[in-house]
Backbone as XML, in Angstrom:
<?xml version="1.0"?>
<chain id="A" units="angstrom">
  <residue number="1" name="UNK">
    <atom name="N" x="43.485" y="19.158" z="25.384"/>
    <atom name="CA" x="44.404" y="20.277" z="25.470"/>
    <atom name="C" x="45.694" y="19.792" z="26.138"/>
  </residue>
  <residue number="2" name="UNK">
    <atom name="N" x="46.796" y="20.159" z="25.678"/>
    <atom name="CA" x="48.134" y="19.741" z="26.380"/>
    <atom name="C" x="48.563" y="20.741" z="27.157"/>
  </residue>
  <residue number="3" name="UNK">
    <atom name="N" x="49.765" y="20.258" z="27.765"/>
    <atom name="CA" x="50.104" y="20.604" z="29.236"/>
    <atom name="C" x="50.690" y="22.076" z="28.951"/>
  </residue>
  <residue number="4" name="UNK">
    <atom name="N" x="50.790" y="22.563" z="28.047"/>
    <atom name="CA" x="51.189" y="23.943" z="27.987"/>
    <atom name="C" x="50.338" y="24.630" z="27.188"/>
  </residue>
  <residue number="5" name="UNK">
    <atom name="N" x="49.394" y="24.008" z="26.515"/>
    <atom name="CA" x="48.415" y="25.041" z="26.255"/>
    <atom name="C" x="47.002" y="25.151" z="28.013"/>
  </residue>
  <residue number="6" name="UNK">
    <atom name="N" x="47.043" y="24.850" z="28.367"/>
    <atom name="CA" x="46.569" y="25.026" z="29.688"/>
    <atom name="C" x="47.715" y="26.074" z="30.958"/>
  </residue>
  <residue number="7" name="UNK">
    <atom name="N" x="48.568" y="25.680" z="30.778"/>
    <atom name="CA" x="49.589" y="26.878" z="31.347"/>
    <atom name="C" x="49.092" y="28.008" z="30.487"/>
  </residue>
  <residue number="8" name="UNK">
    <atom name="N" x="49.403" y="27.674" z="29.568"/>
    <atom name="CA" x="49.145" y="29.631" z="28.891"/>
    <atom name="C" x="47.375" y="30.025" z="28.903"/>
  </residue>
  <residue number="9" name="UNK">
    <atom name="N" x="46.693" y="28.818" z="29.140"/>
    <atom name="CA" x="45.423" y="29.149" z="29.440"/>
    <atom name="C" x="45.342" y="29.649" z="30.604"/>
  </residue>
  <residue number="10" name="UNK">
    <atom name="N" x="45.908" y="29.236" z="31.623"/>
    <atom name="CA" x="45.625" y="30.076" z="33.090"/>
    <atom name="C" x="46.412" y="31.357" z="33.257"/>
  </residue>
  <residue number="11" name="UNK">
    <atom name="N" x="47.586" y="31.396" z="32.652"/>
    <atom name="CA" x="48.253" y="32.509" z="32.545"/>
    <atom name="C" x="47.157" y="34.232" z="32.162"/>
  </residue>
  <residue number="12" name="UNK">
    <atom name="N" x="46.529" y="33.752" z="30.643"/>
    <atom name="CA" x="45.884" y="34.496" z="30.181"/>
    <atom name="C" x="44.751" y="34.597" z="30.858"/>
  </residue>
  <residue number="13" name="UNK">
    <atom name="N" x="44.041" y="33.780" z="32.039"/>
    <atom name="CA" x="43.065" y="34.162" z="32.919"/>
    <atom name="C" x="43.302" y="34.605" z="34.206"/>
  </residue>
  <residue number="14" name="UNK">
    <atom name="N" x="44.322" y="34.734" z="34.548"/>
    <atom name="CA" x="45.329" y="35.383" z="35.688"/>
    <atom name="C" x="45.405" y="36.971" z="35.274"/>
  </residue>
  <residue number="15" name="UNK">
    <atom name="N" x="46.018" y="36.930" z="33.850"/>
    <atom name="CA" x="46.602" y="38.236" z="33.641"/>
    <atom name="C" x="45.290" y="39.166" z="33.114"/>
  </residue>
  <residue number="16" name="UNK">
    <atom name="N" x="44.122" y="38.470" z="32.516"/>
    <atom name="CA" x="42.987" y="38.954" z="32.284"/>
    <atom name="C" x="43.457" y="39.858" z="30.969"/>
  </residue>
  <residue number="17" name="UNK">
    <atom name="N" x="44.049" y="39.096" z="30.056"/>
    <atom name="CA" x="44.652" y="39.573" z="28.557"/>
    <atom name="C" x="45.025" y="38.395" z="27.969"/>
  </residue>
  <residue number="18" name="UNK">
    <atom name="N" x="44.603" y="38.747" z="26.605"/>
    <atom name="CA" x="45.588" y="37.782" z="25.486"/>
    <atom name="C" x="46.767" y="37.922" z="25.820"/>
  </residue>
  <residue number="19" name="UNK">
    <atom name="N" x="47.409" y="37.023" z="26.145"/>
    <atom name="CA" x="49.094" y="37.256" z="25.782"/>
    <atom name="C" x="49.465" y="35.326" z="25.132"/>
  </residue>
  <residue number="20" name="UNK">
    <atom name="N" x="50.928" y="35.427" z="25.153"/>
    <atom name="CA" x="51.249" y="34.661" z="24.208"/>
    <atom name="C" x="52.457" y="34.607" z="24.492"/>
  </residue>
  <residue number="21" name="UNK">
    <atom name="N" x="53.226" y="33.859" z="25.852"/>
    <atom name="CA" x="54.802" y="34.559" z="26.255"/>
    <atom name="C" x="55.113" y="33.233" z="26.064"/>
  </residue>
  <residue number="22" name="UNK">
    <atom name="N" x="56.859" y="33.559" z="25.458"/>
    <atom name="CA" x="57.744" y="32.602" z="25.213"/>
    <atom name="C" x="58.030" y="31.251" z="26.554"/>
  </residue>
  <residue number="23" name="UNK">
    <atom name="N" x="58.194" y="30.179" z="26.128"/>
    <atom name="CA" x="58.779" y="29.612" z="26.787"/>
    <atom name="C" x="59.517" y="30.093" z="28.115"/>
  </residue>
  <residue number="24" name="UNK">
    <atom name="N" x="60.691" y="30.524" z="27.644"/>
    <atom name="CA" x="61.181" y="31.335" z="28.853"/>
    <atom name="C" x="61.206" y="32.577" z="29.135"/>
  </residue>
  <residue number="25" name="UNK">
    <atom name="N" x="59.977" y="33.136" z="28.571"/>
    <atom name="CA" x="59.972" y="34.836" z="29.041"/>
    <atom name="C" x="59.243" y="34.551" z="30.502"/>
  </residue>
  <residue number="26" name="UNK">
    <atom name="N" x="60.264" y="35.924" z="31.075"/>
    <atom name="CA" x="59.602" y="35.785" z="32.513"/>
    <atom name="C" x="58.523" y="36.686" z="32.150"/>
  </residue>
  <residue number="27" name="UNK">
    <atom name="N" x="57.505" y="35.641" z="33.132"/>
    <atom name="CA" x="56.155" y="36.655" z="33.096"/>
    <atom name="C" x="56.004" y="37.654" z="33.964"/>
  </residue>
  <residue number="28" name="UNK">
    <atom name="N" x="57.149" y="37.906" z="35.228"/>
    <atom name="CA" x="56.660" y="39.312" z="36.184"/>
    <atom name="C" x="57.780" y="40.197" z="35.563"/>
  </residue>
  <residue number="29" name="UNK">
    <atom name="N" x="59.057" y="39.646" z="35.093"/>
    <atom name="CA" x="59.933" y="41.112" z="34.381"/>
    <atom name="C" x="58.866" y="41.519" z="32.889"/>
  </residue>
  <residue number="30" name="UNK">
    <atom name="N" x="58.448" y="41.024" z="32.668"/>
    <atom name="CA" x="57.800" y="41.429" z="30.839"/>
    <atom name="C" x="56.861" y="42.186" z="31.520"/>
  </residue>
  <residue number="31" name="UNK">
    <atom name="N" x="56.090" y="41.939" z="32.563"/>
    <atom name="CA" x="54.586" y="42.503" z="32.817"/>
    <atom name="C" x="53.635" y="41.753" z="33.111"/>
  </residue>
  <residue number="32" name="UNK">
    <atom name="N" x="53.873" y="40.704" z="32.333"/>
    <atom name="CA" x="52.590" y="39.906" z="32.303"/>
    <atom name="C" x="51.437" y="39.857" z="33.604"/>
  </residue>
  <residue number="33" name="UNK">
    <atom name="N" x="52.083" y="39.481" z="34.307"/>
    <atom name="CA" x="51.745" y="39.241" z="36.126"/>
    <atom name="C" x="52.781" y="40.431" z="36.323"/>
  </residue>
  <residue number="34" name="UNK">
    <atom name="N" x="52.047" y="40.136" z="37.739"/>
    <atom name="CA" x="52.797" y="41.161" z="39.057"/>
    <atom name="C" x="52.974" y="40.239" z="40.011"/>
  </residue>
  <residue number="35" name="UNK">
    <atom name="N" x="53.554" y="40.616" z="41.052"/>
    <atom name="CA" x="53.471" y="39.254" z="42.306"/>
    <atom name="C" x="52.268" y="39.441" z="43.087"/>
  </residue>
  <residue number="36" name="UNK">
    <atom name="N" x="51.452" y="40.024" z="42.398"/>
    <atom name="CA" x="49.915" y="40.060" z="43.262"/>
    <atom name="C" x="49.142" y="39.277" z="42.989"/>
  </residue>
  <residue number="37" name="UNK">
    <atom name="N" x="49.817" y="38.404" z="41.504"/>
    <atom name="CA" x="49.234" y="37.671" z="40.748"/>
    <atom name="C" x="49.804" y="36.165" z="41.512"/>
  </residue>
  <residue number="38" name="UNK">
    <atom name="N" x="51.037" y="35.864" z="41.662"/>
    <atom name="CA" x="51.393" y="34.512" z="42.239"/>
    <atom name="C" x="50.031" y="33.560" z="42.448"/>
  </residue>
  <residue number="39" name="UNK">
    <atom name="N" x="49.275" y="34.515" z="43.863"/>
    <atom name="CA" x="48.454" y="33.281" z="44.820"/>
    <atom name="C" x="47.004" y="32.750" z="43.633"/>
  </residue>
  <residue number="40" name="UNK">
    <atom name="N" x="47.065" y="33.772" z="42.746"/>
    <atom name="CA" x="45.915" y="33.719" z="41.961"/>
    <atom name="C" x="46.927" y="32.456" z="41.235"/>
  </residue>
  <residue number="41" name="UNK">
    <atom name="N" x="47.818" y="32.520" z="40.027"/>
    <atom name="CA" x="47.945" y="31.339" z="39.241"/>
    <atom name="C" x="48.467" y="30.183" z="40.085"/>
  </residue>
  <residue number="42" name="UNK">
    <atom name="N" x="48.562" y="30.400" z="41.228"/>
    <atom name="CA" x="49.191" y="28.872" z="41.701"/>
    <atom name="C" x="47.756" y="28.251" z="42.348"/>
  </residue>
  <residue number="43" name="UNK">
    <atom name="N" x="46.444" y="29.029" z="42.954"/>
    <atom name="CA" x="45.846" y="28.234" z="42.881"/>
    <atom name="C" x="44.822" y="27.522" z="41.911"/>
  </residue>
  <residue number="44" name="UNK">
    <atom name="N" x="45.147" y="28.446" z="40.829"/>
    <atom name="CA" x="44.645" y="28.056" z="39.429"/>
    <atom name="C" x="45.400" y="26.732" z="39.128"/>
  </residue>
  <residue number="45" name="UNK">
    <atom name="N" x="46.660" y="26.941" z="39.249"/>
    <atom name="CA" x="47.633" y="25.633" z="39.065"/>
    <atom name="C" x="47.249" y="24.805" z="39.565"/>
  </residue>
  <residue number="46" name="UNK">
    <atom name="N" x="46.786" y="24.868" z="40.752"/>
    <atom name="CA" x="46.425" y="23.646" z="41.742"/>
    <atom name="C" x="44.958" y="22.692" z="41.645"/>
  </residue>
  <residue number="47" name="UNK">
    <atom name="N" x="44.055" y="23.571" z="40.632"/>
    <atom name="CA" x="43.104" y="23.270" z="40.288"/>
    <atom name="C" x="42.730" y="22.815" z="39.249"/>
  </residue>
  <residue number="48" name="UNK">
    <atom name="N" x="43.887" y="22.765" z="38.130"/>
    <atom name="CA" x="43.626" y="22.282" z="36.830"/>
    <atom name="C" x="44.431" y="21.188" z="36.976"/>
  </residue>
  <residue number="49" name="UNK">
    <atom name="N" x="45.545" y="20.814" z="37.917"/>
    <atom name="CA" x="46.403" y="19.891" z="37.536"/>
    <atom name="C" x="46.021" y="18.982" z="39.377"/>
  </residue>
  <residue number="50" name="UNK">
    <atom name="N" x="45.539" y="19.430" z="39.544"/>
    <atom name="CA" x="44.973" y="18.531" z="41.054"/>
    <atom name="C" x="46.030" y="18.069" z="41.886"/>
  </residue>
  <residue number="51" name="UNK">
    <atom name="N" x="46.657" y="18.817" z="41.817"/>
    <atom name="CA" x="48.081" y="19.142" z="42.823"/>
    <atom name="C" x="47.827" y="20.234" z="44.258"/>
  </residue>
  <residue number="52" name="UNK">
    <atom name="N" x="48.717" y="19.763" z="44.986"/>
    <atom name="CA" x="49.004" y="20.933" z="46.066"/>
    <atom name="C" x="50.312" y="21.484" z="46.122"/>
  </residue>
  <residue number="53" name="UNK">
    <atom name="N" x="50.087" y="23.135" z="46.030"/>
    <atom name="CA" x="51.558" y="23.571" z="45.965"/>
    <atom name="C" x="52.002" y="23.974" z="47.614"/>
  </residue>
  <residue number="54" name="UNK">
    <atom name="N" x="52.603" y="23.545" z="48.174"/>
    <atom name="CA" x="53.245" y="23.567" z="49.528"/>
    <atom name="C" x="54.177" y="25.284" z="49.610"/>
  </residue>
  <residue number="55" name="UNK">
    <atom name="N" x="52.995" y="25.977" z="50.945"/>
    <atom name="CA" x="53.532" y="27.450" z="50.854"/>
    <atom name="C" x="55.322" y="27.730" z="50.751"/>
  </residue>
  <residue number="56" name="UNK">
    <atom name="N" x="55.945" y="26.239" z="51.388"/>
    <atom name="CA" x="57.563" y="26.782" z="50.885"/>
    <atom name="C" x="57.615" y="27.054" z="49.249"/>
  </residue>
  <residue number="57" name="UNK">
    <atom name="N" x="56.748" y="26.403" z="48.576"/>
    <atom name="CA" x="57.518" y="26.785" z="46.844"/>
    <atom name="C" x="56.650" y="28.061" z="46.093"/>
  </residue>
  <residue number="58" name="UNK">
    <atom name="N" x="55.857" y="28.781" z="47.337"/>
    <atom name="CA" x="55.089" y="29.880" z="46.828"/>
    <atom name="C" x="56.662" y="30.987" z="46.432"/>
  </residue>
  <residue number="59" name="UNK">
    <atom name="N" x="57.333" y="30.737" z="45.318"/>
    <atom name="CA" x="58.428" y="31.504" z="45.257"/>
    <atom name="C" x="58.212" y="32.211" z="43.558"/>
  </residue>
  <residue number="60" name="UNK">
    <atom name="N" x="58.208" y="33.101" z="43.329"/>
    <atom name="CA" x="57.913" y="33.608" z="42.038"/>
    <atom name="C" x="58.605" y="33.124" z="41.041"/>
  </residue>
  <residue number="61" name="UNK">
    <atom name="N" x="60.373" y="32.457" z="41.476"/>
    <atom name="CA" x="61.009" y="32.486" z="40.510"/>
    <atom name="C" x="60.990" y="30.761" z="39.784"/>
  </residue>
  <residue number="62" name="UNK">
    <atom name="N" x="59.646" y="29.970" z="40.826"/>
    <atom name="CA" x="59.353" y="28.684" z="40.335"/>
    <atom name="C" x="58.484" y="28.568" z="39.392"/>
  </residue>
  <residue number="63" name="UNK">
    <atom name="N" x="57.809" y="29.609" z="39.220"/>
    <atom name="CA" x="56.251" y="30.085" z="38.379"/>
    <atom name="C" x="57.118" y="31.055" z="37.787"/>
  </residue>
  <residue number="64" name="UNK">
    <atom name="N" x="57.879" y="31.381" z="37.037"/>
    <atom name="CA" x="58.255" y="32.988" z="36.384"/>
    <atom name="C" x="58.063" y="32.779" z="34.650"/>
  </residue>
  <residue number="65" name="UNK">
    <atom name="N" x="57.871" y="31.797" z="34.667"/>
    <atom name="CA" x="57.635" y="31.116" z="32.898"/>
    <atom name="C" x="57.222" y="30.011" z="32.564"/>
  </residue>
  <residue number="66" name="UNK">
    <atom name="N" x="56.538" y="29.916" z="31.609"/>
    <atom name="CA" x="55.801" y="28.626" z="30.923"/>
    <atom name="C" x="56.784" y="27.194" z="31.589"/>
  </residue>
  <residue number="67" name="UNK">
    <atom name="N" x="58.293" y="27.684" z="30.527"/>
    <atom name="CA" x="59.048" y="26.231" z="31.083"/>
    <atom name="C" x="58.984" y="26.121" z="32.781"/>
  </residue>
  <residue number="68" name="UNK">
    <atom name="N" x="59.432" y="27.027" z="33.141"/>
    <atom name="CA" x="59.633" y="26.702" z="34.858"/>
    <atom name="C" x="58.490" y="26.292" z="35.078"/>
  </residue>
  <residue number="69" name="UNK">
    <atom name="N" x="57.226" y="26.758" z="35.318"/>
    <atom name="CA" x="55.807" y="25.883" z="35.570"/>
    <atom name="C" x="55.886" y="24.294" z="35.003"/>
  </residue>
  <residue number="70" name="UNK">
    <atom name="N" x="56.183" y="24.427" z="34.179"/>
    <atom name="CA" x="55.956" y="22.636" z="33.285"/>
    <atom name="C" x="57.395" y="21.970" z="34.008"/>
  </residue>
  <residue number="71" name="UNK">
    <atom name="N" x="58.473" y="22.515" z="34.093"/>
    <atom name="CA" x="59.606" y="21.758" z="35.099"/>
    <atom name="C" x="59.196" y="21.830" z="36.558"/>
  </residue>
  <residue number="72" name="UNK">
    <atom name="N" x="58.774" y="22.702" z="37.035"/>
    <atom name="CA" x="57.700" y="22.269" z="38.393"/>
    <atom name="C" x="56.402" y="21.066" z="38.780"/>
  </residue>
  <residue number="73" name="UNK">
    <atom name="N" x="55.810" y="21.262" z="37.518"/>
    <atom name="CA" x="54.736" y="20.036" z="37.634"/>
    <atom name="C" x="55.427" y="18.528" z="37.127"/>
  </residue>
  <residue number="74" name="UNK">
    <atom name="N" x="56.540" y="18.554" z="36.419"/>
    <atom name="CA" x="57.396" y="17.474" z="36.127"/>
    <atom name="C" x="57.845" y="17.057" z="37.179"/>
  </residue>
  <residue number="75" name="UNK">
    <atom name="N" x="58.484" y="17.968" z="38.205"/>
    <atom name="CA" x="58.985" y="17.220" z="39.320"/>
    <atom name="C" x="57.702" y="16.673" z="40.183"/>
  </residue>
  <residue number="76" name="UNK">
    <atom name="N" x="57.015" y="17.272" z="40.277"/>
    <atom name="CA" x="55.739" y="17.012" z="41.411"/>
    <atom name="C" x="55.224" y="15.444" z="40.788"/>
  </residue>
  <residue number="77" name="UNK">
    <atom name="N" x="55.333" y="14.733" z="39.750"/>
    <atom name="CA" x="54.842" y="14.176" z="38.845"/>
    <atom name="C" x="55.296" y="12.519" z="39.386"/>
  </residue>
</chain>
């Protein structure tokens, strides 16, 4: 599985729905998530990609879409 079909895999087990969001659709303006959701996909994030996300970048607008997640784990990289 590649690196963005696993983003949209945790996405859709976060949001506990099929969804299917664009590249750059934000996922808390569309609905997708809420920010109640953050701590849930980042430690999902942290568990599929065996990373630690450091509480300064717990920021919604680093996680708000597919691309921003995949330009986040690019830098961490």
């Amino acid at each position: 599985m590649n690196r963005k079909a696993q983003i949209l895999e945790i996405i859709r087990e976060v949001a506990h729905k099929d969804v299917n969001p664009g590249a750059d659709e934000s996922l808390f303006e569309s609905g997708i998530l809420d920010s109640f959701a953050l701590p849930d996909m980042v430690s999902a994030i942290e568990r599929e990609f065996k990373i630690e996300v450091p509480d300064a970048d717990l920021n919604p607008r680093k996680f708000d879409s597919v691309a921003r997640i995949e330009a986040y784990l690019d830098n961490r990289a």
